[in-house]
PDB file of C-alpha atoms in Angstrom:
ATOM      1  CA  TYR A 490     193.246-118.553 252.703  1.00  0.00           C
ATOM      2  CA  ASN A 491     194.979-117.566 248.549  1.00  0.00           C
ATOM      3  CA  GLY A 492     197.040-119.734 247.372  1.00  0.00           C
ATOM      4  CA  TYR A 493     199.541-118.652 244.572  1.00  0.00           C
ATOM      5  CA  LEU A 494     202.096-119.083 242.704  1.00  0.00           C
ATOM      6  CA  ASP A 495     206.062-117.349 243.836  1.00  0.00           C
ATOM      7  CA  ALA A 496     208.068-115.576 241.412  1.00  0.00           C
ATOM      8  CA  LEU A 497     210.246-118.637 241.597  1.00  0.00           C
ATOM      9  CA  GLY A 498     207.651-121.058 240.240  1.00  0.00           C
ATOM     10  CA  GLY A 499     206.379-122.288 243.520  1.00  0.00           C
ATOM     11  CA  VAL A 500     203.375-122.686 244.974  1.00  0.00           C
ATOM     12  CA  THR A 501     202.702-120.189 248.103  1.00  0.00           C
ATOM     13  CA  ILE A 502     200.071-120.979 250.855  1.00  0.00           C
ATOM     14  CA  ARG A 503     199.053-119.487 253.492  1.00  0.00           C
ATOM     15  CA  PRO A 504     197.921-121.154 257.167  1.00  0.00           C
ATOM     16  CA  GLY A 505     195.478-123.294 256.792  1.00  0.00           C
ATOM     17  CA  GLU A 506     195.285-124.746 253.728  1.00  0.00           C
ATOM     18  CA  VAL A 507     195.700-127.838 251.702  1.00  0.00           C
ATOM     19  CA  LEU A 508     198.384-128.563 249.083  1.00  0.00           C
ATOM     20  CA  ALA A 509     195.707-130.867 246.969  1.00  0.00           C
ATOM     21  CA  LYS A 510     197.497-134.035 245.526  1.00  0.00           C
ATOM     22  CA  GLY A 511     197.891-134.845 242.220  1.00  0.00           C
ATOM     23  CA  ALA A 512     197.434-131.867 240.053  1.00  0.00           C
ATOM     24  CA  VAL A 513     197.026-132.130 236.837  1.00  0.00           C
ATOM     25  CA  GLY A 514     199.209-128.471 236.119  1.00  0.00           C
ATOM     26  CA  THR A 515     200.773-125.646 237.484  1.00  0.00           C
ATOM     27  CA  VAL A 516     198.915-124.552 240.145  1.00  0.00           C
ATOM     28  CA  TYR A 517     198.369-120.623 239.725  1.00  0.00           C
ATOM     29  CA  GLY A 518     195.320-120.894 242.918  1.00  0.00           C
ATOM     30  CA  LEU A 519     194.667-122.476 246.056  1.00  0.00           C
ATOM     31  CA  TYR A 520     191.214-121.516 247.701  1.00  0.00           C
ATOM     32  CA  TYR A 521     189.535-122.266 250.921  1.00  0.00           C
ATOM     33  CA  TRP A 522     185.990-122.046 251.115  1.00  0.00           C
ATOM     34  CA  PRO A 523     186.144-122.246 254.937  1.00  0.00           C
ATOM     35  CA  ASP A 524     181.841-122.294 255.520  1.00  0.00           C
ATOM     36  CA  LYS A 525     181.693-124.882 252.396  1.00  0.00           C
ATOM     37  CA  ASN A 526     184.700-126.965 253.422  1.00  0.00           C
ATOM     38  CA  THR A 527     185.654-126.982 250.228  1.00  0.00           C
ATOM     39  CA  ILE A 528     188.738-126.004 248.636  1.00  0.00           C
ATOM     40  CA  ILE A 529     188.760-124.445 244.850  1.00  0.00           C
ATOM     41  CA  SER A 530     192.172-125.343 243.218  1.00  0.00           C
ATOM     42  CA  VAL A 531     193.206-124.195 239.729  1.00  0.00           C
ATOM     43  CA  GLU A 532     195.954-126.412 237.971  1.00  0.00           C
ATOM     44  CA  GLY A 533     196.845-125.885 234.680  1.00  0.00           C
ATOM     45  CA  PHE A 534     193.994-124.217 232.844  1.00  0.00           C
ATOM     46  CA  GLN A 535     190.915-126.226 234.703  1.00  0.00           C
ATOM     47  CA  VAL A 536     189.107-125.441 237.758  1.00  0.00           C
ATOM     48  CA  PHE A 537     188.658-128.373 240.330  1.00  0.00           C
ATOM     49  CA  GLN A 538     186.823-128.326 243.875  1.00  0.00           C
ATOM     50  CA  TYR A 539     187.616-130.831 246.636  1.00  0.00           C
ATOM     51  CA  SER A 540     185.241-131.476 249.316  1.00  0.00           C
ATOM     52  CA  VAL A 541     187.288-131.853 252.847  1.00  0.00           C
ATOM     53  CA  VAL A 542     186.603-134.825 254.575  1.00  0.00           C
ATOM     54  CA  GLY A 543     189.144-134.788 257.465  1.00  0.00           C
ATOM     55  CA  THR A 544     192.121-134.299 256.389  1.00  0.00           C
ATOM     56  CA  THR A 545     191.068-136.252 253.224  1.00  0.00           C
ATOM     57  CA  LEU A 546     190.157-134.554 249.888  1.00  0.00           C
ATOM     58  CA  LEU A 547     187.381-135.780 247.367  1.00  0.00           C
ATOM     59  CA  THR A 548     186.538-133.872 243.841  1.00  0.00           C
ATOM     60  CA  VAL A 549     183.980-133.170 244.175  1.00  0.00           C
ATOM     61  CA  ASN A 550     183.687-131.633 240.205  1.00  0.00           C
ATOM     62  CA  GLY A 551     187.058-130.820 238.151  1.00  0.00           C
ATOM     63  CA  GLY A 552     188.200-130.017 235.238  1.00  0.00           C
ATOM     64  CA  GLN A 553     186.173-127.343 233.705  1.00  0.00           C
ATOM     65  CA  SER A 554     187.718-124.153 231.706  1.00  0.00           C
ATOM     66  CA  LEU A 555     189.216-121.501 232.998  1.00  0.00           C
ATOM     67  CA  SER A 556     190.222-118.457 231.119  1.00  0.00           C
ATOM     68  CA  PHE A 557     193.523-116.587 232.469  1.00  0.00           C
ATOM     69  CA  ILE A 558     196.636-115.195 231.950  1.00  0.00           C
ATOM     70  CA  PRO A 559     199.219-117.740 232.435  1.00  0.00           C
ATOM     71  CA  THR A 560     201.732-117.428 234.974  1.00  0.00           C
ATOM     72  CA  THR A 561     199.343-114.659 236.688  1.00  0.00           C
ATOM     73  CA  PRO A 562     198.444-115.604 240.255  1.00  0.00           C
ATOM     74  CA  ILE A 563     194.853-116.193 240.900  1.00  0.00           C
ATOM     75  CA  ILE A 564     193.186-113.773 242.809  1.00  0.00           C
ATOM     76  CA  PHE A 565     189.604-115.691 245.040  1.00  0.00           C
ATOM     77  CA  CYS A 566     187.406-113.791 246.888  1.00  0.00           C
ATOM     78  CA  ASN A 567     183.651-115.348 248.133  1.00  0.00           C
ATOM     79  CA  ASN A 568     180.021-113.899 249.125  1.00  0.00           C
ATOM     80  CA  THR A 569     178.719-116.994 250.739  1.00  0.00           C
ATOM     81  CA  ASP A 570     176.839-118.231 247.147  1.00  0.00           C
ATOM     82  CA  VAL A 571     180.166-118.185 244.952  1.00  0.00           C
ATOM     83  CA  VAL A 572     183.904-118.447 244.874  1.00  0.00           C
ATOM     84  CA  VAL A 573     184.509-115.155 242.338  1.00  0.00           C
ATOM     85  CA  MET A 574     188.065-115.830 240.477  1.00  0.00           C
ATOM     86  CA  ALA A 575     190.325-113.390 238.733  1.00  0.00           C
ATOM     87  CA  GLY A 576     193.369-113.675 236.627  1.00  0.00           C
ATOM     88  CA  GLY A 577     194.301-111.288 234.192  1.00  0.00           C
ATOM     89  CA  GLY A 578     191.368-112.254 232.349  1.00  0.00           C
ATOM     90  CA  LYS A 579     187.311-112.138 232.674  1.00  0.00           C
ATOM     91  CA  ILE A 580     185.709-112.453 236.082  1.00  0.00           C
ATOM     92  CA  ASN A 581     184.853-116.247 236.703  1.00  0.00           C
ATOM     93  CA  TYR A 582     183.482-117.786 239.557  1.00  0.00           C
ATOM     94  CA  ILE A 583     182.364-121.195 240.450  1.00  0.00           C
ATOM     95  CA  SER A 584     179.201-122.191 242.721  1.00  0.00           C
ATOM     96  CA  THR A 585     179.018-125.191 245.378  1.00  0.00           C
ATOM     97  CA  THR A 586     177.733-127.625 242.648  1.00  0.00           C
ATOM     98  CA  GLY A 587     181.049-127.223 240.840  1.00  0.00           C
ATOM     99  CA  VAL A 588     180.144-124.697 237.684  1.00  0.00           C
ATOM    100  CA  VAL A 589     182.404-122.403 236.198  1.00  0.00           C
ATOM    101  CA  THR A 590     180.906-119.536 234.856  1.00  0.00           C
ATOM    102  CA  ALA A 591     182.584-116.326 233.474  1.00  0.00           C
ATOM    103  CA  VAL A 592     181.175-112.998 234.162  1.00  0.00           C
ATOM    104  CA  ALA A 593     179.123-112.356 230.615  1.00  0.00           C
ATOM    105  CA  ASP A 594     177.856-108.515 231.235  1.00  0.00           C
ATOM    106  CA  VAL A 595     179.782-106.189 228.089  1.00  0.00           C
ATOM    107  CA  ASP A 596     180.771-103.787 230.895  1.00  0.00           C
ATOM    108  CA  ALA A 597     182.512-105.926 233.642  1.00  0.00           C
ATOM    109  CA  PRO A 598     186.169-105.973 233.296  1.00  0.00           C
ATOM    110  CA  ILE A 599     187.686-107.750 231.134  1.00  0.00           C
ATOM    111  CA  THR A 600     191.152-108.183 231.630  1.00  0.00           C
ATOM    112  CA  CYS A 601     190.691-108.446 235.610  1.00  0.00           C
ATOM    113  CA  SER A 602     193.619-108.567 237.733  1.00  0.00           C
ATOM    114  CA  HIS A 603     192.078-109.184 241.699  1.00  0.00           C
ATOM    115  CA  VAL A 604     188.929-108.931 242.938  1.00  0.00           C
ATOM    116  CA  ILE A 605     187.775-108.371 246.619  1.00  0.00           C
ATOM    117  CA  TYR A 606     183.873-108.877 247.885  1.00  0.00           C
ATOM    118  CA  ILE A 607     182.729-106.082 250.652  1.00  0.00           C
ATOM    119  CA  ASP A 608     179.129-105.343 251.543  1.00  0.00           C
ATOM    120  CA  GLY A 609     176.950-107.200 248.460  1.00  0.00           C
ATOM    121  CA  TYR A 610     179.304-105.983 246.069  1.00  0.00           C
ATOM    122  CA  ILE A 611     182.044-107.613 244.304  1.00  0.00           C
ATOM    123  CA  ILE A 612     185.372-105.166 243.069  1.00  0.00           C
ATOM    124  CA  GLY A 613     187.573-105.865 240.466  1.00  0.00           C
ATOM    125  CA  ILE A 614     190.847-103.602 239.442  1.00  0.00           C
ATOM    126  CA  ASP A 615     191.958-103.949 235.739  1.00  0.00           C
ATOM    127  CA  GLY A 616     195.666-102.617 236.546  1.00  0.00           C
ATOM    128  CA  THR A 617     194.412 -99.053 235.336  1.00  0.00           C
ATOM    129  CA  ASN A 618     193.976 -96.561 237.796  1.00  0.00           C
ATOM    130  CA  ARG A 619     190.491 -96.932 237.951  1.00  0.00           C
ATOM    131  CA  PHE A 620     188.350-100.180 239.953  1.00  0.00           C
ATOM    132  CA  PHE A 621     185.203-101.260 239.330  1.00  0.00           C
ATOM    133  CA  TRP A 622     182.251-102.685 241.162  1.00  0.00           C
ATOM    134  CA  CYS A 623     178.850-104.779 240.088  1.00  0.00           C
ATOM    135  CA  GLU A 624     175.045-104.149 241.338  1.00  0.00           C
ATOM    136  CA  ALA A 625     175.006-104.819 244.955  1.00  0.00           C
ATOM    137  CA  ASN A 626     174.227-108.760 245.012  1.00  0.00           C
ATOM    138  CA  ASP A 627     174.286-109.299 241.817  1.00  0.00           C
ATOM    139  CA  LEU A 628     177.373-110.566 240.481  1.00  0.00           C
ATOM    140  CA  THR A 629     176.638-110.957 237.061  1.00  0.00           C
ATOM    141  CA  ASN A 630     175.228-107.118 236.817  1.00  0.00           C
ATOM    142  CA  TRP A 631     178.230-104.356 236.000  1.00  0.00           C
ATOM    143  CA  GLN A 632     177.295-101.255 234.733  1.00  0.00           C
ATOM    144  CA  SER A 633     179.511 -99.358 232.692  1.00  0.00           C
ATOM    145  CA  LEU A 634     179.363 -96.218 235.010  1.00  0.00           C
ATOM    146  CA  SER A 635     179.668 -98.241 238.326  1.00  0.00           C
ATOM    147  CA  PHE A 636     184.556 -97.017 238.272  1.00  0.00           C
ATOM    148  CA  ALA A 637     185.756 -94.840 239.476  1.00  0.00           C
ATOM    149  CA  SER A 638     189.448 -93.734 240.149  1.00  0.00           C
ATOM    150  CA  ALA A 639     191.287 -90.950 241.650  1.00  0.00           C
ATOM    151  CA  GLU A 640     191.830 -87.489 239.883  1.00  0.00           C
ATOM    152  CA  GLY A 641     194.607 -85.599 239.188  1.00  0.00           C
ATOM    153  CA  ASN A 642     198.132 -87.799 238.353  1.00  0.00           C
ATOM    154  CA  PRO A 643     197.412 -91.026 239.978  1.00  0.00           C
ATOM    155  CA  ASP A 644     199.000 -94.434 240.257  1.00  0.00           C
ATOM    156  CA  PHE A 645     197.623 -97.495 238.352  1.00  0.00           C
ATOM    157  CA  ILE A 646     196.071-100.152 241.311  1.00  0.00           C
ATOM    158  CA  GLN A 647     198.592-102.881 241.439  1.00  0.00           C
ATOM    159  CA  ALA A 648     196.279-104.486 244.357  1.00  0.00           C
ATOM    160  CA  VAL A 649     192.863-104.618 246.613  1.00  0.00           C
ATOM    161  CA  TYR A 650     192.014-105.962 249.710  1.00  0.00           C
ATOM    162  CA  VAL A 651     189.208-105.534 252.598  1.00  0.00           C
ATOM    163  CA  VAL A 652     190.779-105.044 255.963  1.00  0.00           C
ATOM    164  CA  GLN A 653     187.718-104.491 258.839  1.00  0.00           C
ATOM    165  CA  ARG A 654     185.407-103.968 255.876  1.00  0.00           C
ATOM    166  CA  GLN A 655     187.492-101.392 254.580  1.00  0.00           C
ATOM    167  CA  ILE A 656     188.957-101.489 250.939  1.00  0.00           C
TER     168      ILE A 656
END
């Protein structure tokens, strides 16, 4: 369900997504939230929320600032209550009301490139050999020792994805 900026500067979207027209800047990410019939779009440095009504997009909320690294694709996941976003900076999330909030916990990763949701946990990676997770069912609460890495001579983690409830 993610849309992302490809290496040639074009937006690549997976089947089933609708490209939001009238973008205010480069579209760094699109996410279709099927449970809420909503599209989250990161355009320029702002987040917009669109409601899908038939073939029409209605702006629910828009223009809220988001902190991320320019040209970095935005990676999304959801836990049925919020959509979580990572783009090389702090983890942000948007609720069904359209309010964008950055995770403020000092123990949360501050340069997160990917996020996933599995069994009540948000898991993020920061480009090192570590992955981090929040407390169960509380994406605002991260513990300093809630991380794991491979022993010995591990490679950096480039991406993370959930398939059939496995990371």
